[in-house]
XYZ file of N, CA and C in Angstrom:
657
model
N -16.896 62.043 28.010
C -16.895 63.468 28.093
C -17.528 64.160 29.002
N -16.940 65.340 29.715
C -17.679 65.976 30.769
C -18.743 66.868 30.647
N -19.550 67.473 31.410
C -20.774 68.176 30.968
C -20.236 69.352 30.384
N -19.163 70.071 30.414
C -18.667 71.217 29.798
C -18.366 70.941 28.164
N -17.895 69.959 28.210
C -17.266 69.788 26.731
C -19.042 69.214 25.859
N -19.609 68.487 26.826
C -20.920 68.172 26.101
C -21.644 69.488 25.753
N -21.694 70.487 26.621
C -22.376 71.668 26.118
C -21.976 72.367 25.084
N -20.515 72.361 25.038
C -19.838 72.811 24.009
C -19.998 72.131 22.696
N -20.102 71.013 22.784
C -20.446 70.073 21.331
C -21.602 70.369 20.850
N -23.047 70.666 22.084
C -24.254 70.915 21.444
C -23.970 72.080 20.900
N -23.582 72.871 21.698
C -23.503 74.409 21.236
C -23.041 74.602 19.737
N -22.061 73.819 19.336
C -21.440 73.908 18.216
C -22.179 73.240 16.962
N -22.943 72.138 17.490
C -23.934 71.603 16.415
C -24.976 72.444 16.146
N -25.604 73.046 17.145
C -26.681 73.954 17.022
C -26.300 75.110 16.068
N -24.958 75.650 16.000
C -24.413 76.742 15.355
C -24.418 76.221 13.718
N -23.926 74.942 13.637
C -23.988 74.355 12.270
C -25.187 74.225 11.617
N -26.332 73.881 12.505
C -27.775 73.679 12.182
C -28.225 75.153 11.677
N -28.114 76.130 12.699
C -28.615 77.478 12.312
C -27.802 77.886 11.040
N -26.852 77.840 10.766
C -25.812 78.156 9.714
C -26.590 77.484 8.332
N -26.719 76.287 8.529
C -27.201 75.755 7.176
C -28.778 75.947 6.967
N -29.266 76.408 8.074
C -30.917 76.646 7.831
C -31.005 78.385 7.354
N -30.097 79.235 7.718
C -30.348 80.514 7.646
C -30.429 80.914 6.151
N -30.006 80.180 5.021
C -30.143 80.408 3.695
C -31.661 80.295 3.334
N -32.216 79.017 3.514
C -33.537 78.767 2.916
C -34.637 79.495 3.809
N -34.274 79.536 5.056
C -35.439 80.480 6.064
C -35.343 82.005 5.692
N -33.996 82.552 5.202
C -33.833 83.993 4.832
C -34.546 83.807 3.513
N -34.527 83.068 2.524
C -35.194 83.265 1.157
C -36.832 83.079 1.422
N -37.071 82.426 2.501
C -38.691 82.639 2.794
C -38.892 83.942 3.252
N -38.500 84.355 4.017
C -38.570 85.811 4.550
C -38.562 86.926 3.306
N -37.392 86.837 2.621
C -37.452 87.708 1.381
C -38.577 87.438 0.228
N -38.993 86.437 0.097
C -40.037 85.920 -0.687
C -41.175 86.449 -0.290
N -41.482 86.529 1.061
C -42.805 87.073 1.579
C -42.831 88.518 1.425
N -41.514 89.043 1.708
C -41.636 90.544 1.599
C -42.039 91.138 0.009
N -41.394 90.158 -0.872
C -41.632 90.533 -2.162
C -43.167 90.279 -2.692
N -43.728 89.277 -1.981
C -44.966 88.963 -2.356
C -45.985 89.917 -1.800
N -45.731 90.711 -0.691
C -46.346 91.605 -0.137
C -46.455 92.812 -1.174
N -45.335 93.137 -1.840
C -45.046 94.371 -2.392
C -45.539 94.188 -3.951
N -45.679 92.895 -4.434
C -45.903 92.693 -5.824
C -47.194 92.304 -6.288
N -47.807 93.148 -7.449
C -49.343 93.206 -8.001
C -49.299 92.252 -9.088
N -48.155 92.400 -9.834
C -48.099 91.520 -11.039
C -48.652 89.962 -10.954
N -49.482 89.617 -11.730
C -50.106 88.119 -11.291
C -48.854 87.070 -11.680
N -47.876 87.500 -12.852
C -47.120 86.302 -13.237
C -45.866 86.558 -12.311
N -45.491 87.797 -11.770
C -44.514 87.940 -10.978
C -45.032 87.216 -9.428
N -46.163 87.108 -9.118
C -46.591 86.534 -7.789
C -46.567 85.117 -7.929
N -46.929 84.621 -9.148
C -46.745 83.144 -9.300
C -45.263 82.691 -9.239
N -44.166 83.439 -9.881
C -43.025 83.263 -9.715
C -42.318 83.116 -8.210
N -42.794 84.151 -7.526
C -42.496 84.321 -6.175
C -43.081 83.192 -5.351
N -44.312 82.688 -5.607
C -44.654 81.833 -4.786
C -44.057 80.459 -5.294
N -43.638 80.302 -6.179
C -42.841 78.891 -6.696
C -41.391 79.010 -5.739
N -40.832 80.161 -5.702
C -39.745 80.369 -4.951
C -39.844 80.015 -3.442
N -40.990 80.390 -3.004
C -41.451 80.181 -1.617
C -41.565 78.942 -1.411
N -42.167 78.264 -2.452
C -42.541 76.530 -2.016
C -41.056 75.852 -2.080
N -40.369 76.300 -3.136
C -39.016 75.783 -3.017
C -38.206 75.850 -1.774
N -38.147 77.028 -1.168
C -37.455 77.427 0.038
C -38.157 76.527 1.048
N -39.367 76.438 1.140
C -40.011 75.551 2.255
C -39.479 74.006 2.147
N -39.486 73.890 1.027
C -39.206 72.523 0.919
C -37.673 72.074 1.278
N -36.905 73.055 0.929
C -35.482 72.762 1.212
C -35.292 72.959 2.844
N -36.251 73.895 3.434
C -36.152 74.072 4.768
C -36.593 72.592 5.617
N -37.788 72.193 5.138
C -38.253 70.964 5.663
C -37.126 69.668 5.578
N -36.705 69.804 4.397
C -35.657 68.528 3.980
C -34.429 68.732 5.063
N -33.859 70.083 5.296
C -32.592 70.096 6.143
C -33.215 69.746 7.471
N -34.272 70.175 7.897
C -34.864 70.142 9.337
C -34.874 68.478 9.634
N -35.360 67.712 8.671
C -35.838 66.315 8.606
C -34.286 65.744 9.001
N -33.320 65.993 8.113
C -31.798 65.489 7.992
C -31.309 65.716 9.456
N -31.235 66.994 9.737
C -30.570 67.320 11.004
C -31.386 66.482 12.317
N -32.356 66.350 12.054
C -33.353 65.671 13.293
C -32.715 64.227 13.616
N -32.321 63.637 12.334
C -31.939 62.192 12.660
C -30.177 61.921 12.581
N -29.684 63.100 11.725
C -28.256 63.011 11.957
C -27.660 63.655 13.095
N -28.435 64.459 13.696
C -27.875 65.439 14.847
C -28.455 64.784 16.291
N -29.869 64.841 16.156
C -30.788 64.662 17.212
C -31.022 63.502 17.609
N -31.852 63.203 18.591
C -32.192 61.854 19.179
C -33.338 61.391 18.454
N -33.962 61.939 17.384
C -34.882 61.297 16.383
C -35.883 60.395 17.306
N -36.794 60.758 18.138
C -37.466 59.936 19.078
C -38.548 59.309 18.493
N -38.935 59.792 17.032
C -39.841 59.112 16.436
C -39.496 57.883 15.629
N -37.877 57.391 15.761
C -37.694 56.244 15.290
C -37.339 55.382 16.333
N -37.375 53.728 15.888
C -36.984 53.051 16.878
C -35.559 52.725 16.921
N -34.820 51.610 17.519
C -33.564 51.397 17.642
C -33.027 51.165 16.248
N -33.922 50.604 15.235
C -33.587 50.434 13.835
C -34.085 51.331 13.018
N -33.669 51.600 11.799
C -34.249 52.670 10.899
C -34.397 52.005 9.545
N -35.574 52.028 8.948
C -35.730 51.627 7.559
C -34.463 52.289 6.730
N -33.869 51.843 6.013
C -32.776 52.431 4.985
C -33.485 53.243 4.090
N -34.697 53.164 3.762
C -35.112 54.264 2.861
C -35.359 55.419 3.699
N -35.333 55.786 4.831
C -35.386 56.934 5.665
C -34.101 57.850 5.268
N -32.949 57.374 5.452
C -31.739 58.177 5.038
C -31.360 58.287 3.772
N -31.823 57.404 2.941
C -31.829 57.285 1.654
C -32.508 58.490 1.185
N -33.771 58.690 1.422
C -34.673 59.788 0.995
C -34.132 61.163 1.585
N -33.428 61.339 2.750
C -32.725 62.577 3.200
C -31.782 62.713 2.520
N -30.800 61.852 1.859
C -29.760 62.379 1.220
C -30.045 62.692 -0.023
N -30.830 61.916 -0.649
C -31.494 62.224 -2.006
C -31.989 63.603 -1.917
N -32.626 64.078 -1.036
C -33.267 65.348 -0.888
C -32.140 66.504 -0.668
N -30.887 66.010 -0.275
C -29.834 66.931 0.140
C -29.275 67.310 -1.440
N -29.312 66.456 -2.149
C -28.496 66.550 -3.519
C -29.586 66.846 -4.668
N -31.052 67.299 -4.451
C -31.866 67.388 -5.355
C -31.652 68.511 -6.065
N -30.993 69.649 -5.615
C -30.751 70.894 -6.371
C -29.232 70.724 -6.719
N -28.628 69.777 -6.646
C -27.240 69.836 -7.223
C -27.215 68.775 -8.317
N -27.586 69.136 -9.403
C -27.677 68.364 -10.582
C -26.125 67.793 -10.994
N -25.147 68.325 -10.336
C -23.775 67.886 -10.675
C -23.343 66.771 -10.062
N -24.014 66.389 -9.133
C -23.807 65.353 -8.469
C -24.634 63.966 -8.439
N -24.108 62.712 -8.441
C -24.531 61.791 -9.085
C -24.665 60.603 -8.019
N -25.709 60.067 -7.390
C -25.584 59.087 -6.133
C -25.641 57.665 -6.597
N -24.865 56.622 -6.426
C -24.998 55.224 -6.375
C -25.027 54.845 -5.091
N -25.939 53.820 -4.935
C -26.441 53.136 -3.590
C -25.987 51.580 -3.660
N -25.418 51.270 -2.474
C -25.093 49.681 -2.241
C -25.507 49.274 -0.864
N -26.569 49.465 -0.574
C -27.186 49.041 0.608
C -28.223 47.921 0.655
N -27.784 46.514 0.838
C -28.921 45.521 0.713
C -29.615 45.361 1.852
N -29.129 45.690 3.160
C -29.922 45.630 4.450
C -31.224 46.216 4.638
N -32.306 45.778 4.968
C -33.619 46.455 5.069
C -33.527 47.716 6.005
N -32.956 47.524 7.023
C -32.744 48.602 8.126
C -31.196 48.527 8.878
N -31.093 49.572 9.570
C -29.755 49.802 10.239
C -30.072 50.204 11.557
N -29.014 50.258 12.438
C -29.244 50.558 13.637
C -29.153 52.240 13.732
N -29.766 52.815 14.649
C -29.790 54.277 14.642
C -28.415 54.780 14.750
N -27.391 54.377 15.347
C -25.974 55.018 15.413
C -25.583 55.078 14.076
N -25.747 53.915 13.343
C -25.178 53.518 12.109
C -25.893 54.594 11.062
N -27.179 54.753 11.145
C -27.553 55.768 10.326
C -27.254 57.254 10.438
N -26.707 57.594 11.747
C -26.330 58.893 12.167
C -24.922 59.014 11.274
N -24.224 57.876 11.540
C -22.852 57.934 10.742
C -23.039 58.180 9.270
N -23.682 57.353 8.727
C -23.966 57.349 7.164
C -24.604 58.735 6.795
N -25.523 59.309 7.486
C -25.966 60.595 7.105
C -24.817 61.836 7.280
N -24.178 61.653 8.165
C -23.077 62.742 8.596
C -21.846 62.587 7.269
N -21.325 61.110 7.337
C -20.542 60.954 6.295
C -21.121 61.599 4.802
N -22.220 61.265 4.528
C -22.922 61.717 3.362
C -22.883 63.281 2.959
N -22.970 63.913 4.141
C -23.095 65.526 4.255
C -21.710 65.654 4.056
N -20.734 65.082 4.759
C -19.608 65.840 4.430
C -18.825 65.579 3.199
N -19.370 64.445 2.587
C -18.751 64.022 1.173
C -19.564 64.996 0.069
N -20.629 65.349 0.384
C -21.515 66.247 -0.672
C -20.645 67.623 -0.501
N -20.361 68.281 0.735
C -19.703 69.333 0.594
C -18.172 68.965 0.144
N -17.770 68.221 0.100
C -16.442 68.122 -0.549
C -16.662 68.254 -1.941
N -17.548 67.857 -2.651
C -17.693 67.742 -4.127
C -18.169 69.147 -4.532
N -17.288 70.296 -4.363
C -17.476 71.547 -4.866
C -17.727 71.840 -6.334
N -17.450 70.701 -6.985
C -17.460 71.025 -8.645
C -18.290 69.870 -9.086
N -19.254 69.169 -8.170
C -19.826 67.996 -8.813
C -19.006 66.730 -8.520
N -19.899 65.706 -8.803
C -19.051 64.475 -9.076
C -20.001 63.174 -8.921
N -19.365 62.077 -8.170
C -19.988 60.983 -8.040
C -20.087 60.401 -6.413
N -21.291 60.147 -5.916
C -21.291 59.950 -4.305
C -21.693 58.198 -4.457
N -20.704 57.540 -3.728
C -21.051 56.058 -3.624
C -21.323 55.885 -2.090
N -22.428 55.145 -1.965
C -23.105 55.160 -0.574
C -23.011 53.546 -0.286
N -22.286 52.899 0.462
C -22.763 51.527 0.622
C -22.679 51.184 2.333
N -23.423 50.427 2.619
C -23.509 49.761 4.017
C -23.812 48.248 4.020
N -23.239 47.469 4.730
C -23.304 46.129 5.000
C -23.513 45.498 6.560
N -24.123 44.792 6.653
C -24.067 44.163 8.226
C -23.504 42.607 8.069
N -22.551 42.329 8.551
C -21.858 40.966 8.561
C -21.021 40.913 9.594
N -21.075 39.694 10.333
C -20.341 39.097 11.327
C -20.352 40.139 12.734
N -21.737 40.530 12.924
C -22.029 41.214 14.064
C -21.705 42.806 13.986
N -21.121 43.237 12.807
C -20.669 44.518 12.641
C -21.507 45.072 11.310
N -21.678 46.454 11.322
C -22.123 47.334 10.367
C -20.884 47.999 9.738
N -20.628 47.827 8.443
C -19.680 48.326 7.730
C -20.190 49.485 6.692
N -19.693 50.826 6.793
C -20.208 51.697 6.009
C -18.965 52.252 5.432
N -19.480 52.520 3.883
C -18.418 53.399 3.073
C -19.285 54.256 2.372
N -18.525 55.388 2.379
C -18.999 56.662 1.573
C -17.735 57.328 0.769
N -18.218 57.113 -0.560
C -16.981 57.533 -1.577
C -17.329 58.620 -2.313
N -16.652 59.947 -2.266
C -16.895 61.101 -3.041
C -15.796 61.243 -4.324
N -16.211 61.392 -5.561
C -15.101 61.503 -6.676
C -15.614 62.487 -7.586
N -14.721 63.461 -7.786
C -14.909 64.635 -8.793
C -13.816 65.083 -9.185
N -13.723 66.153 -9.907
C -12.479 66.822 -10.447
C -11.891 67.512 -9.492
N -12.554 67.729 -8.413
C -11.841 68.637 -7.119
C -12.508 68.189 -5.912
N -11.922 67.672 -5.019
C -12.504 67.444 -3.463
C -11.793 68.152 -2.455
N -12.688 69.141 -2.071
C -12.103 70.208 -1.022
C -12.701 69.533 0.340
N -11.567 69.279 1.160
C -11.845 68.566 2.484
C -10.852 69.214 3.649
N -11.516 69.986 4.419
C -10.869 70.464 5.673
C -10.007 69.270 6.347
N -8.672 69.471 6.433
C -8.142 68.398 7.278
C -8.465 68.317 8.745
N -9.116 69.208 9.173
C -9.372 69.385 10.578
C -10.742 68.295 10.871
N -11.503 68.272 9.623
C -12.680 67.461 9.713
C -12.201 65.926 9.776
N -11.013 65.570 9.029
C -10.586 64.225 9.292
C -10.035 64.135 10.437
N -9.343 64.906 11.106
C -8.852 64.725 12.296
C -9.886 64.619 13.315
N -10.833 65.178 13.047
C -12.173 65.106 14.053
C -12.906 63.711 13.865
N -12.913 63.048 12.450
C -13.230 61.983 12.383
C -12.451 60.738 12.989
N -11.018 61.051 12.944
C -10.305 60.049 13.540
C -9.905 59.952 15.137
N -10.491 61.240 15.507
C -10.321 61.510 16.839
C -8.881 62.326 17.365
N -8.281 62.788 16.309
C -6.770 63.194 16.529
C -7.112 64.951 16.592
N -8.191 65.394 16.516
C -8.347 66.825 16.763
C -8.645 67.225 18.179
N -7.885 68.117 18.741
C -7.718 68.440 20.028
C -9.215 69.282 20.339
N -9.781 68.888 21.505
C -11.078 69.491 21.827
C -11.007 71.015 21.663
N -10.093 71.695 22.286
C -9.829 73.105 21.919
C -9.856 73.683 20.756
N -9.716 72.891 19.594
C -9.935 73.201 18.070
C -11.160 73.051 17.571
N -11.976 72.331 18.143
C -13.193 72.149 17.672
C -13.956 73.240 17.213
N -14.932 73.325 16.307
C -15.575 74.302 15.821
C -17.062 73.928 15.255
N -17.747 74.770 14.842
C -19.154 74.248 14.274
C -19.106 73.339 13.026
N -17.982 73.768 12.236
C -17.700 73.078 11.201
C -17.173 71.620 11.501
N -16.354 71.513 12.433
C -15.839 70.050 12.664
C -16.877 69.131 13.712
N -17.918 70.034 14.303
C -18.576 69.129 15.502
C -19.255 68.006 15.028
N -19.595 67.846 13.823
C -20.504 66.744 13.497
C -19.590 65.697 13.350
N -18.441 66.103 12.744
C -17.458 64.834 12.672
C -16.901 64.123 13.788
N -16.773 64.977 14.853
C -16.367 64.967 16.223
C -17.491 64.053 17.014
N -18.735 64.554 16.620
C -19.963 63.743 17.332
C -20.039 62.215 16.840
N -19.663 61.966 15.690
C -19.700 60.710 15.077
C -18.679 59.806 15.510
N -17.429 60.687 15.744
C -16.181 59.779 16.499
C -16.516 59.301 17.694
N -17.046 60.111 18.586
C -17.626 59.669 19.833
C -18.709 58.615 19.705
N -19.514 58.552 18.870
C -20.494 57.584 18.889
C -19.884 56.279 18.604
N -19.031 56.407 17.583
C -18.445 55.264 17.127
C -17.450 54.594 18.303
N -16.698 55.306 18.826
C -15.752 55.224 19.902
C -16.510 54.510 21.143
N -17.594 55.245 21.355
C -18.641 54.664 22.465
C -19.233 53.382 22.271
N -19.333 52.748 21.186
C -19.781 51.654 20.559
C -18.725 50.571 20.594
N -17.373 50.999 20.648
C -16.344 49.954 20.355
C -16.058 49.746 18.862
N -16.315 50.693 18.075
C -16.134 50.822 16.826
C -15.250 51.720 16.309
N -15.261 52.305 15.022
C -14.128 53.065 14.692
C -14.453 53.749 13.363
N -13.893 55.024 13.154
C -13.916 55.765 11.709
C -12.660 55.919 11.288
N -12.827 56.055 9.727
C -11.313 56.405 9.386
C -11.794 57.063 7.750
N -10.730 57.716 7.120
C -10.665 58.376 6.126
C -9.516 58.302 5.119
N -9.683 58.629 3.990
C -8.591 58.554 2.974
C -8.736 59.693 1.922
N -8.069 60.507 1.438
C -8.336 61.548 0.283
C -7.110 61.334 -0.597
N -7.475 62.025 -1.884
C -6.795 62.306 -2.412
C -7.145 63.785 -3.245
N -6.455 64.369 -4.182
C -6.928 65.583 -4.948
C -8.449 65.191 -5.577
N -8.808 64.035 -6.084
C -9.878 63.747 -6.565
C -10.802 62.773 -6.067
N -10.486 62.131 -4.742
C -11.405 61.174 -4.012
C -11.449 61.347 -2.405
N -12.440 61.102 -1.939
C -12.357 61.385 -0.425
C -12.985 59.945 -0.078
N -12.708 59.256 0.521
C -13.306 57.923 1.175
C -13.336 57.921 2.609
N -14.617 57.763 3.130
C -15.237 57.603 4.584
C -15.463 56.339 5.017
N -14.904 55.728 6.012
C -15.295 54.407 6.294
C -15.503 54.311 7.752
N -16.425 53.385 8.181
C -16.714 52.885 9.593
C -17.051 51.585 10.027
N -16.736 51.027 10.903
C -17.038 49.691 11.392
C -17.768 50.084 12.658
N -18.971 49.491 12.989
C -19.660 49.708 14.031
C -20.178 48.545 14.697
N -20.182 47.957 15.907
C -20.798 46.888 16.435
C -22.299 47.074 16.319
N -22.870 45.746 16.245
C -24.421 45.728 16.123
C -24.861 45.338 17.525
N -24.312 45.806 18.488
C -24.741 45.697 19.939
C -26.040 46.453 20.037
N -26.917 45.838 20.989
C -28.218 46.127 21.132
C -28.118 47.318 22.405
N -28.933 48.263 22.369
C -28.869 49.365 23.325
C -28.119 50.569 23.027
N -27.576 50.433 21.880
C -26.454 51.693 21.655
C -27.305 53.020 21.746
N -26.824 54.017 22.397
C -27.565 55.280 22.351
C -27.308 55.963 20.954
N -28.494 56.435 20.476
C -28.645 57.118 19.101
C -29.407 58.340 18.998
């Protein structure tokens, strides 16, 4: 990818991050304004509870994006699987209609694999507009990390352009903030000699990846 395309991708990822952060940060601002005007002790207590919730949501999203999109310099080449698991659990903490099933036996995963896992999970969560089940699995064998994320629900909403970004068939001119993350993990997989794929029906979305466990991959 040339420098101009790299800049475009970075800008679109920033736009996605800002879009997702706008709601909880805006809620913090609104809550502070209410707190400044409210004198009733019970109402102030309720506002403070909402502020705490918005602050927690903001923190969780920033932690997620730091590892899913960023360099995440605080981590080594391999990441304890409890880190992405905690981040994904936090993403669905307020979505009581989504149930997660985990199937990851490895103690840690390479950072590029974690990025793919996190972005797959976010795509799948966004697809479960009416709730459902999220199955997340990863296995390291024969020198590869194999990742599968499956979303199952009464309705799965999935933008075909995200699918094209995942498998690399979306033209760069058609990239947007909505498809940038999928394009990023496609480039990550392609650069490592691996690949991504997806399959969907009206009630199921399956996202899969095979990534070589080579040392020194950029994450």
